[in-house]
XYZ file of C-alpha atoms in Angstrom:
632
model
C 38.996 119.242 10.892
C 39.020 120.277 14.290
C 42.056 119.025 15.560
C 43.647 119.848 12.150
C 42.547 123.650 12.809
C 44.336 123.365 16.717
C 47.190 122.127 15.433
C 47.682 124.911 12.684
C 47.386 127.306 15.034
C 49.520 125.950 17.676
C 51.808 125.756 15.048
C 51.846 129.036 13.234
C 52.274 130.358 17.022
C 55.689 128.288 17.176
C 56.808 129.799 14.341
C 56.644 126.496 12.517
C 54.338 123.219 12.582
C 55.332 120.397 15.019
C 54.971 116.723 14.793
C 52.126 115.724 17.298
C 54.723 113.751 19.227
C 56.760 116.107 19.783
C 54.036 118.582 21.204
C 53.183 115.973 24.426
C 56.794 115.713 25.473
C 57.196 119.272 25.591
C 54.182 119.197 28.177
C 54.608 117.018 29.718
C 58.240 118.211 30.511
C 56.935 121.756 31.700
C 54.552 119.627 34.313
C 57.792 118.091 35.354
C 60.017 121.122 35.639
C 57.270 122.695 38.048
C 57.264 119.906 40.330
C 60.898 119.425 40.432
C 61.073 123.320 41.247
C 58.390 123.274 43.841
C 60.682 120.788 45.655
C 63.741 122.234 45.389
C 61.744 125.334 46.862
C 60.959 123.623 49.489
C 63.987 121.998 50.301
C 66.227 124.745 50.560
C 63.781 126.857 52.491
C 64.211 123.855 54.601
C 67.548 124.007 54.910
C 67.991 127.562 55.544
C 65.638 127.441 58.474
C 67.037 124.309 59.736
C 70.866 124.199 59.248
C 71.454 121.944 61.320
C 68.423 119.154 60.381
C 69.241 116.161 58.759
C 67.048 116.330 55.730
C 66.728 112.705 55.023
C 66.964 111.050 58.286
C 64.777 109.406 60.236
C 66.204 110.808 63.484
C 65.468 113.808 65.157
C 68.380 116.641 64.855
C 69.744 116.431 68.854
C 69.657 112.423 68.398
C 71.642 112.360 65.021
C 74.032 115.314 66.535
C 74.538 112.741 69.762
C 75.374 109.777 67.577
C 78.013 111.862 65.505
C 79.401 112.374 68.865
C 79.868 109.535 70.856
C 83.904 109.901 71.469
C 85.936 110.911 74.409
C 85.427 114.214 74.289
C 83.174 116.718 71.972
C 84.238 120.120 70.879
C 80.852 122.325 69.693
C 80.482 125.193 68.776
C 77.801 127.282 69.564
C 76.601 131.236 67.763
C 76.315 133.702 70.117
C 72.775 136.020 69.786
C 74.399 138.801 67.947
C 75.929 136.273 65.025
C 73.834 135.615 61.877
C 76.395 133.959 60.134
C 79.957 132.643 59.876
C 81.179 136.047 60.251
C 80.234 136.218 63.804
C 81.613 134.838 67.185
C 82.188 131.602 68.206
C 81.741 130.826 71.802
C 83.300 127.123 72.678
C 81.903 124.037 75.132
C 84.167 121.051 75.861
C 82.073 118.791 77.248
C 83.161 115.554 79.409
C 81.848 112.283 77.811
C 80.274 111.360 81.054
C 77.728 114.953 80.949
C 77.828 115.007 76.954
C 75.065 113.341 76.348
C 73.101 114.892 79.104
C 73.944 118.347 78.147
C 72.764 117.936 74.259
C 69.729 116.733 75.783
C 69.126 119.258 77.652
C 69.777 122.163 75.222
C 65.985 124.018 74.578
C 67.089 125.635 71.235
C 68.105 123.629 68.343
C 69.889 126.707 67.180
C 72.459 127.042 69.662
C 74.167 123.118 69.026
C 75.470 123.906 65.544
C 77.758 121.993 63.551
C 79.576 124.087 61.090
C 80.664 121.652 58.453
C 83.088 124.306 56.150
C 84.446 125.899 58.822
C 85.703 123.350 61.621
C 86.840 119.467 61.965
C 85.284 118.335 65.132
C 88.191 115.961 66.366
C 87.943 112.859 67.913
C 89.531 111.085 70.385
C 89.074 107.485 69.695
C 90.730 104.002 71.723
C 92.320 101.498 69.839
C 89.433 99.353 68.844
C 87.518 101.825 68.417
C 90.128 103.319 65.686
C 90.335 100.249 63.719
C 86.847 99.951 62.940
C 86.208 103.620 62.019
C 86.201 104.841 58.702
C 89.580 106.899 57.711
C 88.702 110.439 58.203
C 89.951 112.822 55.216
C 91.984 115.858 56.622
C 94.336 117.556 55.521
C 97.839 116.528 56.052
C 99.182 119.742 57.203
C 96.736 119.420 59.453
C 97.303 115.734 60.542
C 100.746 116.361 61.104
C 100.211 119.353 63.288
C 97.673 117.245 65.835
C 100.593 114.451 65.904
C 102.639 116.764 67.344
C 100.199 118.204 70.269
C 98.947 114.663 71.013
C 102.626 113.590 71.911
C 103.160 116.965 74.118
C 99.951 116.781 76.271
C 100.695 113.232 77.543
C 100.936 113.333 81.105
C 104.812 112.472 81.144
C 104.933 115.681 79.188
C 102.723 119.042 80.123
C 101.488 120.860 77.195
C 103.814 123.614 75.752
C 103.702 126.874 76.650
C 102.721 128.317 72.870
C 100.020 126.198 72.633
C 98.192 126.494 75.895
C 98.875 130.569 74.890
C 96.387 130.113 71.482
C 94.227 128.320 73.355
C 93.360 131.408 75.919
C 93.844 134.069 73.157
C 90.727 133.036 70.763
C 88.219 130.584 70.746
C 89.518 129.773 66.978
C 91.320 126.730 69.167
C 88.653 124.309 68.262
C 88.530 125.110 64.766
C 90.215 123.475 62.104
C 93.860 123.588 62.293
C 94.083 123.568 65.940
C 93.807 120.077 66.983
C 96.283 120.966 69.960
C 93.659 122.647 71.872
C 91.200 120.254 70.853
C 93.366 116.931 71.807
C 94.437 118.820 75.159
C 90.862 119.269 76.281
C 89.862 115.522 75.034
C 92.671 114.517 77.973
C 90.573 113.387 81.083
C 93.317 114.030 83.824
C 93.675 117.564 82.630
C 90.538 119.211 84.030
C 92.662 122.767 84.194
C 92.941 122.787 80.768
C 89.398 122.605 80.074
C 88.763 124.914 82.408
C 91.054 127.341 80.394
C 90.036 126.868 76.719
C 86.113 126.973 77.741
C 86.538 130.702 79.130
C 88.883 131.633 75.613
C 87.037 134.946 74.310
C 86.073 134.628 70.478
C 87.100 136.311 67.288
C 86.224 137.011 63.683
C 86.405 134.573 60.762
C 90.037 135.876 60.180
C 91.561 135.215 63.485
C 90.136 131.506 63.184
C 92.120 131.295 59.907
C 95.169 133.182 60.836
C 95.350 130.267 64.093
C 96.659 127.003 62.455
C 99.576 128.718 61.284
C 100.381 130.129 64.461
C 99.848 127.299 66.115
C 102.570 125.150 64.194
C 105.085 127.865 64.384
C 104.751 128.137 68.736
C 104.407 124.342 68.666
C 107.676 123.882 66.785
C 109.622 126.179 68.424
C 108.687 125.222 71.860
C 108.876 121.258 70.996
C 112.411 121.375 69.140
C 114.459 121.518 71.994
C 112.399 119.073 73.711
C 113.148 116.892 70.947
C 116.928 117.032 71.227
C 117.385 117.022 74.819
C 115.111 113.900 74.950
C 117.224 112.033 71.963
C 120.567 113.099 74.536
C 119.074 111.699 77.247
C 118.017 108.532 75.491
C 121.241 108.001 74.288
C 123.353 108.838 77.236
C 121.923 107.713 80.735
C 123.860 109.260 83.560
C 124.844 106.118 85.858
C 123.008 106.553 89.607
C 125.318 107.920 92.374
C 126.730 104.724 94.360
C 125.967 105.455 97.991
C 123.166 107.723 99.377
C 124.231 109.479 102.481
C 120.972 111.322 103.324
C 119.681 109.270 106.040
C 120.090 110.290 109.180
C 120.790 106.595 110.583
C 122.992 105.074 108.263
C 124.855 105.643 104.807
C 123.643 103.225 102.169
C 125.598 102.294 98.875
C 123.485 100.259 96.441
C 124.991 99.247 93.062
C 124.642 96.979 90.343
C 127.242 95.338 87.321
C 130.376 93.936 87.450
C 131.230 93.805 91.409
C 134.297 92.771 92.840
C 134.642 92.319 96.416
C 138.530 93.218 97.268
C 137.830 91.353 100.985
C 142.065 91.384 101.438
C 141.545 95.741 101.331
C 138.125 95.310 102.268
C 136.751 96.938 99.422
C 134.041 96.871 96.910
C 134.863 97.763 92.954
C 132.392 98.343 90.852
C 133.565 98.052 87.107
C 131.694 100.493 84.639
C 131.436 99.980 80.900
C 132.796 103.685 79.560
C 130.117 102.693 76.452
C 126.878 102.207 78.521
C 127.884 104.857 80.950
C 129.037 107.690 78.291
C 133.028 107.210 79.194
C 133.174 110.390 81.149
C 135.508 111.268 84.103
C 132.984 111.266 86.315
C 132.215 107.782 86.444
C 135.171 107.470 88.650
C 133.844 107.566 91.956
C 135.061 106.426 95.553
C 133.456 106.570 98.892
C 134.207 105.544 102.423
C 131.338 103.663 104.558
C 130.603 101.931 108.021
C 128.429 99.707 107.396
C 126.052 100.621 110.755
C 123.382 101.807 111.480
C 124.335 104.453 114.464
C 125.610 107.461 112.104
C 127.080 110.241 114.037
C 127.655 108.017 117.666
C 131.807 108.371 117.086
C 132.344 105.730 120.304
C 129.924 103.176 118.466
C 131.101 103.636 114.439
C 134.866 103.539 115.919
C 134.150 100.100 116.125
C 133.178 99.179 112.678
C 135.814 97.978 109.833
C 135.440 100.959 107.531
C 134.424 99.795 103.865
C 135.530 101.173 100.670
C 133.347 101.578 97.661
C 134.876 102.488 94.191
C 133.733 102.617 90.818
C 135.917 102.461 87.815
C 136.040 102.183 84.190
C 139.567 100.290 84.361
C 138.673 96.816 84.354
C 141.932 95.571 84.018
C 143.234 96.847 86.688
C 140.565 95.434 88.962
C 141.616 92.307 90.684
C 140.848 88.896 89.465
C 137.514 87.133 90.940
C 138.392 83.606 93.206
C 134.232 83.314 93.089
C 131.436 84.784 91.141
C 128.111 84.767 93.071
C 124.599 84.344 91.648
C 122.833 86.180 94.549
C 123.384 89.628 95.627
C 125.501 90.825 98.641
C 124.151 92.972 101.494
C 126.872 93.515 103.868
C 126.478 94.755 107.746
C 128.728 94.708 110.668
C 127.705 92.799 113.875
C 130.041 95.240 115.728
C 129.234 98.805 117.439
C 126.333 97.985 120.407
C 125.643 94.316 119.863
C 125.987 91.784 122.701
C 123.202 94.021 124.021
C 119.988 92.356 123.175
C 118.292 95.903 122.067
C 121.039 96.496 119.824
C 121.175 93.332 118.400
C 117.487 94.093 116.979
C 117.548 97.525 116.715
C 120.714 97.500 115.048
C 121.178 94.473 112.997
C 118.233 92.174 112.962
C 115.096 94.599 112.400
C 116.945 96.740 109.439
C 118.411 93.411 108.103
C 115.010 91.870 107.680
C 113.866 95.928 106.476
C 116.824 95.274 103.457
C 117.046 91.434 102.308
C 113.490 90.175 102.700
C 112.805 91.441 98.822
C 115.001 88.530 97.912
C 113.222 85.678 99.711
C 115.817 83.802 100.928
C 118.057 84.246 98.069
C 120.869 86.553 99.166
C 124.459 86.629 100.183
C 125.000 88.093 103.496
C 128.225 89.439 104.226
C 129.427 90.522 107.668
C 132.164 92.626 108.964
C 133.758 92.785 112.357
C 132.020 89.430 112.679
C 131.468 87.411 116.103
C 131.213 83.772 116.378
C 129.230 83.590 119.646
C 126.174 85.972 117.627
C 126.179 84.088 114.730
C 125.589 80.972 116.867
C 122.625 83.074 118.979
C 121.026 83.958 115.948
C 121.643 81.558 113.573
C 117.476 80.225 113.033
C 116.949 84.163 112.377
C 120.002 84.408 109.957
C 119.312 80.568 108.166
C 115.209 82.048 107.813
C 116.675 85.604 106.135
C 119.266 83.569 103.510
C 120.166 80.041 102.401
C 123.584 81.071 102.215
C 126.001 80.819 104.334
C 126.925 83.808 105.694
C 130.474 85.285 104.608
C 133.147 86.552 106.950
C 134.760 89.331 105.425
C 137.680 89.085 107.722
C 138.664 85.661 107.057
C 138.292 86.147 103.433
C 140.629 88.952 103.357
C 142.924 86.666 105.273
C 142.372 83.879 102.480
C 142.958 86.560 99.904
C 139.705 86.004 98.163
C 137.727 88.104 95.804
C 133.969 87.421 95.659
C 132.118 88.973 92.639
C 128.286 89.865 92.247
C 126.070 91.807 90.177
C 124.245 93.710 92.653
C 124.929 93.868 96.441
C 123.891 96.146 99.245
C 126.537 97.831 101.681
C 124.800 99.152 105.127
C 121.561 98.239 106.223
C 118.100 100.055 105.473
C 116.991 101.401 109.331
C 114.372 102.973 110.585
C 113.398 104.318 113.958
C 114.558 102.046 116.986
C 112.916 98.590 116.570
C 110.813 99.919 114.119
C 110.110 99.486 110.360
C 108.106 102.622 108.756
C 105.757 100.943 105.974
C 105.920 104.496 104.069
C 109.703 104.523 104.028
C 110.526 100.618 102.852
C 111.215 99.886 99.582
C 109.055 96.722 99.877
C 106.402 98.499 102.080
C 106.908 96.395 104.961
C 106.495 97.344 108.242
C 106.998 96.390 111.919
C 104.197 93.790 112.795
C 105.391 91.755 109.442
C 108.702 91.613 111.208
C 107.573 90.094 114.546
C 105.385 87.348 112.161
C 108.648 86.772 110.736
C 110.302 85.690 114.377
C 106.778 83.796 115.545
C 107.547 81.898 112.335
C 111.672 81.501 112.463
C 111.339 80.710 116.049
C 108.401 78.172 115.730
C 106.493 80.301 118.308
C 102.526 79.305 118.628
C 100.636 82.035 119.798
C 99.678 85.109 118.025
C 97.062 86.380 120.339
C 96.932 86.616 124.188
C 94.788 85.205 127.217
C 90.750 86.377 126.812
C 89.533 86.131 130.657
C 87.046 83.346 130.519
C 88.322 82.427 126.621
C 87.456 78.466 127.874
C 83.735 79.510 128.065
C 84.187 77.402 131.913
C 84.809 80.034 133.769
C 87.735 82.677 134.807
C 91.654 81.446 133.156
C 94.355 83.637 134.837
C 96.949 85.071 132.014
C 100.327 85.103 132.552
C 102.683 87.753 133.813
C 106.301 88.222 133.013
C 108.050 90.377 135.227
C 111.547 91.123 133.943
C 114.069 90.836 136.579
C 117.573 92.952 136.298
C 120.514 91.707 138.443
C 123.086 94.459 138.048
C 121.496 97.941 137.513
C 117.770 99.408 137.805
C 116.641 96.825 139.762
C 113.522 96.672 141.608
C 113.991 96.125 144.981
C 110.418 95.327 145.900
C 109.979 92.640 143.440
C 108.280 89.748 145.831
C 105.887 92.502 146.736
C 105.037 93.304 142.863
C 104.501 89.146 142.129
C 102.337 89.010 145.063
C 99.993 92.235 143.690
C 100.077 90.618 140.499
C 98.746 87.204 141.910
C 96.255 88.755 143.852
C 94.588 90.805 140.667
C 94.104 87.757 138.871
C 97.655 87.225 137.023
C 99.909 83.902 136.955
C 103.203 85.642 137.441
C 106.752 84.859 136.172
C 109.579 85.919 136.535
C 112.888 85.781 134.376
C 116.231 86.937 134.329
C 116.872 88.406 131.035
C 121.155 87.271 130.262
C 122.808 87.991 126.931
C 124.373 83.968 126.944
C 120.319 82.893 126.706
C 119.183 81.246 123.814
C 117.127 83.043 121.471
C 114.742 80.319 120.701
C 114.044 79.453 124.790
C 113.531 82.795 125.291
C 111.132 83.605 123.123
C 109.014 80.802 123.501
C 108.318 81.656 127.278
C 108.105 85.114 126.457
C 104.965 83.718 123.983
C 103.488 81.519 126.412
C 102.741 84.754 128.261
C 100.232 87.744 127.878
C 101.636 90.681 129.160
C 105.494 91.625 130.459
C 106.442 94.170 133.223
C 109.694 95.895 133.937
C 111.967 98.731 134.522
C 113.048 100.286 131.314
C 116.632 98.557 129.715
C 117.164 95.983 126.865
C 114.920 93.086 128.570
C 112.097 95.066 127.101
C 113.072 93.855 123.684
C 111.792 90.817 124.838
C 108.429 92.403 123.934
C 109.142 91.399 120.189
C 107.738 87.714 121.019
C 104.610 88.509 122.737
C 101.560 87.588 120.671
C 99.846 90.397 119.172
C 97.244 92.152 121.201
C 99.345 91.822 125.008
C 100.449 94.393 127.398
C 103.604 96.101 128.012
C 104.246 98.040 131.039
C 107.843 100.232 131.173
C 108.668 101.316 134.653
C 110.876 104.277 133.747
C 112.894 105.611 136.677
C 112.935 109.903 137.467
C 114.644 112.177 135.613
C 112.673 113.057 132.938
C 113.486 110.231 131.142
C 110.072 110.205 129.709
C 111.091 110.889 125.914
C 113.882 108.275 125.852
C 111.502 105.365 126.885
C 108.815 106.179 124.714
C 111.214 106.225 122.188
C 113.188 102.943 123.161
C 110.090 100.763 123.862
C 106.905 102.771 123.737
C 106.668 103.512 120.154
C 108.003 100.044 119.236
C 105.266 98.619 121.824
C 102.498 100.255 119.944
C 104.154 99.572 116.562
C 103.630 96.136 117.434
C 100.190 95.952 118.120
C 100.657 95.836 122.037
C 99.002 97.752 124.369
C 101.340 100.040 126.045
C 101.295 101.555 129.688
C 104.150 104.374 130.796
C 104.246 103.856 134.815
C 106.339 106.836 135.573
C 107.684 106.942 139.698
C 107.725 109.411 141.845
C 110.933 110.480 143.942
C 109.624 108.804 146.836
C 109.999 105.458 144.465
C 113.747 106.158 143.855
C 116.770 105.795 145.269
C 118.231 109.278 144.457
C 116.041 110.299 147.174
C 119.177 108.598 149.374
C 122.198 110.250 146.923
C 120.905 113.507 146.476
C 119.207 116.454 149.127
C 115.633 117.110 148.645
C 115.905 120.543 147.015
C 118.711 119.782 144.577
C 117.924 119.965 140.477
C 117.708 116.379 140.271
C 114.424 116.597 141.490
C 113.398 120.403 141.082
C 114.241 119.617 137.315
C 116.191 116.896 135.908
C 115.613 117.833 132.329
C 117.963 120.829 132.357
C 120.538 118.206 133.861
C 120.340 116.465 130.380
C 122.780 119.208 128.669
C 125.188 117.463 130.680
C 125.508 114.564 127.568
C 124.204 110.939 127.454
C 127.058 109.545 129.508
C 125.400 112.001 132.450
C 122.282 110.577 131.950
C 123.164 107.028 132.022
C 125.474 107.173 134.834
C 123.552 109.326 137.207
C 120.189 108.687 136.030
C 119.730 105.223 134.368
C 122.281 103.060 136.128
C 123.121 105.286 139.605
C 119.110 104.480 140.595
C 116.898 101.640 142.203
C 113.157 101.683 142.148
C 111.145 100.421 144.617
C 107.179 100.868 143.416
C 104.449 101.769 145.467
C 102.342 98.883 145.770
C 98.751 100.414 145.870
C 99.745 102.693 142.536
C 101.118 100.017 141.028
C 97.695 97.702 141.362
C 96.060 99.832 139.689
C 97.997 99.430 136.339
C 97.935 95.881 137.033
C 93.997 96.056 136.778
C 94.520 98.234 133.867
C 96.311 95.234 132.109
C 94.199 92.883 133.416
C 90.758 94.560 131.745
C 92.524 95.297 128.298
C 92.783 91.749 128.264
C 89.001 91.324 128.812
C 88.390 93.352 126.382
């Protein structure tokens, strides 16, 4: 038979006859084997063009590469021309997440965004959330450790270490695995520098990128060790903060906080330290000496003020025995020195005071040395608005033998520049106009803007005026003749006498009522404090180059304020030295070189040996000048 005759011979060439069966598989399984080969073939030719397509994806290579990457920040790795393999150079791009995606977009050959899967970890910097939804990333845990470790010394509290930032700018191997350091310092946002630095590393062979993990460990854990124990020192042994700080050039302050004992019989303040929370060294015994006023280095005025003691020490019994324990803190201030003078009551006590307790709204114990009846009457709506305490004599406790304890309290008072509060140098960032809100509000006083010529929308309303009027020095003789001028621009003028024995609260309400004050530079200016925001201050400041001192005094203050501020300066013709001294003498020729003479010159001979009587037609003029700021 045919088939018979095929089969024999198929079978005599197989050295033996097969089943028929058996003869199909066996062909059928050579048809498979070719196909399965052709695609294998074809697959890893491929591959080996493409290294870096995904073979069974859907997206296109750059799209799947910019979904592997959408973390902080991307380390890749790039071959340079003259590399054909692993062996070659690396050259390294950390890229921002804000231009990452941009930049893979951008890139015209596939070849040079390469992600070399045996060789390097790219590392991630993920948030929280994002963390604990990702999948658990397999590393190594030499290797885990070692990124731990640079994570927690590129913090911003704590600058990379030296060994690290070193391997970064010696090979490009940085990135690679086993040098998450590098990788973690250029994920940090804030640390542009660094980026800068381990972009331009050079690169090296395959061996240099192994030899670097090792490395890397060994600088990281010999720079981080003693980092390590001096931070586990200091966390275990704070050094307590110096009592009093006497770097200000205005006053000495002493700040403290704990067991406080107020000593008022010896006047002094005891501040008990535990020897366990402080360490128990010597050091924590600690005494100083302060007046508590605001004129450091004036010997005539800080003679004056009861001198304070300050101690600290770990022997608590020893300390005396408290007669009344406080909730609120202390701040304690003397109403000694310059006050009775209406400047220095504000530029001494009541500006700083509201600079140092308004942080504790009310709630605070104020404490006064060399206290005076007759000012804590004056000021006593200012001084109930600043505490709901009564205020605490220090001298008649002593004389009661009391000892008031606190937790915290303030000695000296927190000052400035005269009448002024610096925003950038309060610890509550207050600053001058929130103080003159606060006396508008403690006083009850109305207005907090001026006059507007024509405001009424009926036609022209005159603003008011207030010429300040000195009875005993400085005074200005032609005063009728200055009212009249004033009238006669347009003004409704006033005039007032300003007397230390007048009450605050009358005071300042006609001071209010009116939108712009005039007079010859001395403490009635500080009557400019209850103007509404937005009037007029004009100093008259007599000769002899006293220019500097009333700019300081009232100028700056005046401006600080929100007022508008004009300097009228007189001539000699305007003073009355003109009658004391002969025309060519230095008082005129020049007065500032008379100023090395000391302040007690300058206010004898100068401030208080001089009248002023103003010229007239000048003085119009700055009346006008007033009169159209106000228009404005």
């Amino acid at each position: 038979m045919k088939g018979g005759g095929a089969g024999d011979k198929a079978g005599r060439g197989g050295g033996g006859r097969l089943p028929q069966p058996l003869r199909l598989e066996s062909q059928r399984f050579r048809l498979l084997s070719i196909v399965v080969g052709c695609f294998v073939i074809c697959l890893v030719f491929l591959l080996s063009s493409r290294p870096d397509a995904t073979a069974f994806g859907t997206m296109s290579p750059k799209a799947s590469l910019v979904a592997a990457r959408r973390t902080v920040a991307v380390k890749t790795l790039r071959t340079s021309s003259s590399s054909a393999g692993l062996g070659g150079d690396f050259h390294v791009d950390i890229l921002p997440q804000s231009h990452q995606e941009q930049s893979l977009q951008q890139t015209g050959d596939d070849k040079t965004v390469t992600e070399w899967v045996r060789d390097t970890v790219i590392v991630e910097e993920r948030s929280n959330d994002e963390t604990s939804e990702a999948e658990p990333e397999e590393t190594e845990p030499d290797r885990d450790a070692t990124a731990t470790a640079a994570a927690s010394s590129n913090s911003d509290d704590h600058p990379a270490a030296p060994g690290a930032e070193k391997a970064v700018q010696d090979s490009a191997g940085a990135v690679v695995t086993g040098q998450p350091a590098a990788e973690t310092t250029s994920a940090a946002p804030d640390r542009p520098e660094e980026k800068t630095r381990a972009a331009a590393g050079g690169g090296g062979g395959q061996s240099k990128l192994q030899e670097q993990p090792a490395r890397q460990r060994q600088e990281e854990e010999r720079h981080d060790e003693p980092e390590r124990q001096s931070g586990g020192d200091h966390h275990q042994q704070q050094p307590r903060p110096p009592l009093c700080d006497f770097s200000d050039f205005r006053s000495d302050i002493c700040d403290f906080a704990g067991d406080v004992r107020m000593d008022a019989n010896v006047s002094a303040f005891v501040v008990i330290v535990d020897p366990a929370a402080s360490g128990g060294g010597q050091e924590q015994e600690e005494e100083h000496k302060v007046r508590p006023y605001p004129r450091k280095g004036d010997e005539t005025c800080m003679g004056r003020i009861t001198e304070l003691t300050v101690r600290a020490t770990r022997d608590a019994a020893g300390a005396t025995r408290c007669t009344r324990t406080h909730t609120a803190p202390a701040v304690v201030f003397s109403i000694g020195g310059y006050t009775g003078n209406i400047f220095h009551d504000f530029s001494d006590v009541l500006v700083p005071l509201y600079n140092t307790v308004q942080r504790y709204r009310g709630d605070v114990q104020l404490v006064l040395a060399n206290a005076a009846s007759w000012w804590l009457v004056k000021y006593d709506r200012l001084l109930r608005e600043l505490s709901r305490h009564a205020p605490l004599d220090l001298a008649r406790a002593g004389a009661a033998r009391e000892v008031h304890c606190f937790r915290h309290a303030v000695v000296s008072l927190r000052a400035h520049k005269e009448l002024i509060i610096e925003r950038e140098r309060s610890l509550d960032g207050l600053a001058t106009p929130d103080f003159t809100r606060f006396l508008r509000r403690a006083l009850g006083l109305p207005r907090d803007a001026p006059t507007r010529l024509g405001g009424d929308g009926t036609g022209r309303k005159k603003p008011r005026l207030l010429i300040i009027s000195r009875h005993r020095t400085r005074l200005l003789l032609n005063l009728d003749a200055v009212v009249r001028a004033a009238e006669e621009v347009g003004f409704e003028a006033v005039v007032n006498e300003s007397d230390v024995a007048n009450d605050i609260a009358q005071v300042g309400g006609l001071v209010n009522s009116c939108d712009a004050l005039v007079g010859v530079h001395g403490a009635g200016l500080t009557n400019m404090m209850f103007l509404p925001p937005g009037a007029a201050l004009v100093q008259i400041v007599p000769w002899g180059g006293l220019q500097w001192m009333a700019r300081a005094d009232y100028g700056d203050p005046a401006e600080a304020m929100g007022l508008k501020y004009i300097q009228y300066e007189i001539g000699v013709a305007e003073s009355t030295l003109k009658d004391k001294f002969p025309s060519g003498h230095k008082i005129f020729t020049n007065p500032t070189a008379l100023h090395k003479k000391g302040f007690m010159f300058i206010r004898q001979t100068l401030m208080d040996g001089q009248d002023i009587t103003v010229d007239v037609a000048r003085f119009r003029e700055v009346l006008l000048q007033v009169l159209n700021n106000l228009a404005q």
